[in-house]
mmCIF file of C-alpha atoms and ligand atoms in Angstrom:
data_model
loop_
_atom_site.group_PDB
_atom_site.id
_atom_site.type_symbol
_atom_site.label_atom_id
_atom_site.label_comp_id
_atom_site.label_asym_id
_atom_site.label_seq_id
_atom_site.Cartn_x
_atom_site.Cartn_y
_atom_site.Cartn_z
ATOM 1 C CA UNK A 1108 245.505 100.698 136.417
ATOM 2 C CA UNK A 1109 244.688 99.182 133.030
ATOM 3 C CA UNK A 1110 240.990 98.417 132.419
ATOM 4 C CA UNK A 1111 240.150 94.727 131.968
ATOM 5 C CA UNK A 1112 239.986 93.722 128.272
ATOM 6 C CA UNK A 1113 236.256 92.962 128.407
ATOM 7 C CA UNK A 1114 235.549 96.528 129.487
ATOM 8 C CA UNK A 1115 237.586 97.803 126.556
ATOM 9 C CA UNK A 1116 235.504 95.661 124.191
ATOM 10 C CA UNK A 1117 232.276 96.966 125.669
ATOM 11 C CA UNK A 1118 233.528 100.533 125.359
ATOM 12 C CA UNK A 1119 234.516 100.004 121.711
ATOM 13 C CA UNK A 1120 231.155 98.395 120.911
ATOM 14 C CA UNK A 1121 229.264 101.217 122.600
ATOM 15 C CA UNK A 1122 231.350 103.753 120.718
ATOM 16 C CA UNK A 1123 230.580 102.044 117.421
ATOM 17 C CA UNK A 1124 226.879 102.003 118.264
ATOM 18 C CA UNK A 1125 226.951 105.729 119.016
ATOM 19 C CA UNK A 1126 228.732 106.484 115.760
ATOM 20 C CA UNK A 1127 226.180 104.381 113.833
ATOM 21 C CA UNK A 1128 223.302 106.195 115.541
ATOM 22 C CA UNK A 1129 224.916 109.548 114.816
ATOM 23 C CA UNK A 1130 225.450 108.628 111.151
ATOM 24 C CA UNK A 1131 221.769 107.718 110.846
ATOM 25 C CA UNK A 1132 220.709 111.002 112.427
ATOM 26 C CA UNK A 1133 223.158 112.867 110.208
ATOM 27 C CA UNK A 1134 221.331 111.709 107.065
ATOM 28 C CA UNK A 1135 219.541 115.043 107.205
ATOM 29 C CA UNK A 1136 221.851 117.957 106.515
ATOM 30 C CA UNK A 1137 222.936 119.999 109.503
ATOM 31 C CA UNK A 1138 221.178 123.369 110.058
ATOM 32 C CA UNK A 1139 223.931 125.474 108.490
ATOM 33 C CA UNK A 1140 224.020 123.300 105.345
ATOM 34 C CA UNK A 1141 220.217 123.367 105.216
ATOM 35 C CA UNK A 1142 220.330 127.151 105.070
ATOM 36 C CA UNK A 1143 222.771 126.940 102.145
ATOM 37 C CA UNK A 1144 220.582 124.378 100.377
ATOM 38 C CA UNK A 1145 217.465 126.434 100.915
ATOM 39 C CA UNK A 1146 219.029 129.585 99.473
ATOM 40 C CA UNK A 1147 220.424 127.561 96.559
ATOM 41 C CA UNK A 1148 216.959 126.182 95.797
ATOM 42 C CA UNK A 1149 215.322 129.592 96.185
ATOM 43 C CA UNK A 1150 217.876 131.347 93.956
ATOM 44 C CA UNK A 1151 219.261 128.809 91.464
ATOM 45 C CA UNK A 1152 216.322 126.459 91.135
ATOM 46 C CA UNK A 1153 213.980 129.433 91.491
ATOM 47 C CA UNK A 1154 215.450 131.031 88.381
ATOM 48 C CA UNK A 1155 213.676 128.340 86.348
ATOM 49 C CA UNK A 1156 211.037 126.981 88.687
ATOM 50 C CA UNK A 1157 209.901 130.429 89.819
ATOM 51 C CA UNK A 1158 210.939 132.445 92.846
ATOM 52 C CA UNK A 1159 207.952 131.059 94.729
ATOM 53 C CA UNK A 1160 208.618 127.633 93.098
ATOM 54 C CA UNK A 1161 205.207 127.890 91.453
ATOM 55 C CA UNK A 1162 206.634 127.304 88.000
ATOM 56 C CA UNK A 1163 208.308 129.205 85.192
ATOM 57 C CA UNK A 1164 210.505 127.635 82.547
ATOM 58 C CA UNK A 1165 210.438 124.533 84.799
ATOM 59 C CA UNK A 1166 207.323 123.069 86.396
ATOM 60 C CA UNK A 1167 206.057 124.083 89.846
ATOM 61 C CA UNK A 1168 207.855 122.392 92.741
ATOM 62 C CA UNK A 1169 205.037 122.688 95.248
ATOM 63 C CA UNK A 1170 203.629 119.981 97.525
ATOM 64 C CA UNK A 1171 200.421 119.563 95.503
ATOM 65 C CA UNK A 1172 202.210 119.400 92.149
ATOM 66 C CA UNK A 1173 204.820 116.904 93.401
ATOM 67 C CA UNK A 1174 202.391 114.772 95.402
ATOM 68 C CA UNK A 1175 202.496 111.126 94.378
ATOM 69 C CA UNK A 1176 205.625 111.477 92.233
ATOM 70 C CA UNK A 1177 208.384 108.982 93.080
ATOM 71 C CA UNK A 1178 211.057 110.546 95.287
ATOM 72 C CA UNK A 1179 213.821 108.429 93.707
ATOM 73 C CA UNK A 1180 213.199 109.657 90.195
ATOM 74 C CA UNK A 1181 213.011 113.270 91.339
ATOM 75 C CA UNK A 1182 216.304 112.823 93.228
ATOM 76 C CA UNK A 1183 217.802 111.418 90.007
ATOM 77 C CA UNK A 1184 216.415 114.418 88.102
ATOM 78 C CA UNK A 1185 218.029 116.831 90.572
ATOM 79 C CA UNK A 1186 221.360 114.978 90.505
ATOM 80 C CA UNK A 1187 221.610 114.277 86.764
ATOM 81 C CA UNK A 1188 219.187 116.689 85.137
ATOM 82 C CA UNK A 1189 216.818 115.642 82.357
ATOM 83 C CA UNK A 1190 218.593 115.212 79.047
ATOM 84 C CA UNK A 1191 216.836 117.011 76.248
ATOM 85 C CA UNK A 1192 215.251 119.528 78.622
ATOM 86 C CA UNK A 1193 216.510 122.696 80.298
ATOM 87 C CA UNK A 1194 216.812 120.876 83.647
ATOM 88 C CA UNK A 1195 220.539 120.687 84.470
ATOM 89 C CA UNK A 1196 222.180 118.200 86.843
ATOM 90 C CA UNK A 1197 223.308 119.465 90.248
ATOM 91 C CA UNK A 1198 225.583 116.607 91.320
ATOM 92 C CA UNK A 1199 228.539 118.974 91.560
ATOM 93 C CA UNK A 1200 226.746 121.108 94.115
ATOM 94 C CA UNK A 1201 225.014 118.685 96.426
ATOM 95 C CA UNK A 1202 225.219 115.074 97.526
ATOM 96 C CA UNK A 1203 222.512 112.524 96.842
ATOM 97 C CA UNK A 1204 221.247 112.538 100.467
ATOM 98 C CA UNK A 1205 221.087 116.324 100.230
ATOM 99 C CA UNK A 1206 219.132 116.093 96.970
ATOM 100 C CA UNK A 1207 216.748 113.688 98.680
ATOM 101 C CA UNK A 1208 216.359 116.127 101.559
ATOM 102 C CA UNK A 1209 215.614 118.922 99.057
ATOM 103 C CA UNK A 1210 213.016 116.797 97.237
ATOM 104 C CA UNK A 1211 211.315 115.666 100.459
ATOM 105 C CA UNK A 1212 211.351 119.220 101.765
ATOM 106 C CA UNK A 1213 209.845 120.523 98.506
ATOM 107 C CA UNK A 1214 207.116 117.879 98.821
ATOM 108 C CA UNK A 1215 206.447 118.941 102.405
ATOM 109 C CA UNK A 1216 206.447 122.680 101.658
ATOM 110 C CA UNK A 1217 209.712 124.517 101.254
ATOM 111 C CA UNK A 1218 210.833 126.856 104.056
ATOM 112 C CA UNK A 1219 211.578 130.485 103.213
ATOM 113 C CA UNK A 1220 214.868 130.687 105.076
ATOM 114 C CA UNK A 1221 216.090 127.229 105.993
ATOM 115 C CA UNK A 1222 215.584 127.596 109.731
ATOM 116 C CA UNK A 1223 212.445 125.488 109.751
ATOM 117 C CA UNK A 1224 212.398 121.699 109.375
HETATM 118 C C1 LIG B 611 217.781 126.065 83.665
HETATM 119 C C2 LIG B 611 216.457 125.826 84.210
HETATM 120 C C3 LIG B 611 216.310 124.936 85.434
HETATM 121 C C4 LIG B 611 216.987 125.020 86.629
HETATM 122 C C5 LIG B 611 218.048 126.047 87.023
HETATM 123 C C6 LIG B 611 216.453 123.974 87.484
HETATM 124 N N1 LIG B 611 215.484 123.286 86.824
HETATM 125 FE FE1 LIG B 611 214.439 121.675 87.570
HETATM 126 N N2 LIG B 611 213.502 121.484 85.769
HETATM 127 C C7 LIG B 611 213.632 122.324 84.702
HETATM 128 C C8 LIG B 611 212.776 121.859 83.630
HETATM 129 C C9 LIG B 611 212.606 122.509 82.264
HETATM 130 C C10 LIG B 611 212.128 120.682 84.118
HETATM 131 C C11 LIG B 611 211.121 119.814 83.374
HETATM 132 C C12 LIG B 611 211.894 118.755 82.641
HETATM 133 C C13 LIG B 611 210.939 117.901 81.825
HETATM 134 O O1 LIG B 611 210.325 118.435 80.907
HETATM 135 O O2 LIG B 611 210.836 116.704 82.144
HETATM 136 C C14 LIG B 611 212.604 120.492 85.463
HETATM 137 C C15 LIG B 611 212.211 119.434 86.286
HETATM 138 C C16 LIG B 611 212.517 119.332 87.613
HETATM 139 C C17 LIG B 611 211.971 118.333 88.520
HETATM 140 C C18 LIG B 611 210.978 117.257 88.154
HETATM 141 C C19 LIG B 611 209.623 117.828 88.443
HETATM 142 C C20 LIG B 611 208.511 116.886 88.117
HETATM 143 O O3 LIG B 611 207.348 117.352 88.223
HETATM 144 O O4 LIG B 611 208.770 115.725 87.769
HETATM 145 C C21 LIG B 611 212.498 118.565 89.743
HETATM 146 C C22 LIG B 611 212.207 117.799 91.030
HETATM 147 C C23 LIG B 611 213.371 119.686 89.609
HETATM 148 N N3 LIG B 611 213.372 120.130 88.307
HETATM 149 C C24 LIG B 611 214.078 120.221 90.639
HETATM 150 C C25 LIG B 611 215.022 121.229 90.499
HETATM 151 C C26 LIG B 611 215.895 121.656 91.551
HETATM 152 C C27 LIG B 611 215.845 121.120 92.986
HETATM 153 C C28 LIG B 611 216.694 122.607 91.025
HETATM 154 C C29 LIG B 611 217.821 123.331 91.694
HETATM 155 C C30 LIG B 611 218.808 122.524 92.400
HETATM 156 C C31 LIG B 611 216.300 122.800 89.640
HETATM 157 N N4 LIG B 611 215.295 121.932 89.361
HETATM 158 C C32 LIG B 611 216.863 123.734 88.786
HETATM 159 C C33 LIG B 611 214.454 123.427 84.619
HETATM 160 C C34 LIG B 611 215.356 123.834 85.575
#
């Protein structure tokens, strides 16, 4: 038996709502990608910002040193780099939402292994 058209509409609407909710939740990278991002930050970013992110060629990326800095401009720095400085852009390696996750996670205290947060 074919379902009545109204039911089909309701089902489609519900499906759309679920997809929208999932997309919102998916703004944070999935656990496996987080692990990749964390090791990238520890290794690649750490080569300039220090293995403990407490500074080196680049400034410290610790919660107390980043506190109060605008997230947007730090995301732009991660994506595009800072012309005239050693800070390169990383847009080829991560998406903007991922860069925002990295910045927010740095501000909150970066996990050692990517399992946390
Ligand atoms: C080749 C060295 C180098 C690498 C690799 C590097 N950075 Fe940087 N980064 C710098 C330097 C130098 C600055 C300071 C630029 C300036 O003088 O404004 C900086 C600045 C920053 C800032 C701004 C900090 C602030 O206090 O405003 C952020 C955030 C940042 N880097 C994040 C990252 C992340 C995340 C990565 C890895 C994806 C990374 N950096 C990799 C050299 C580097």
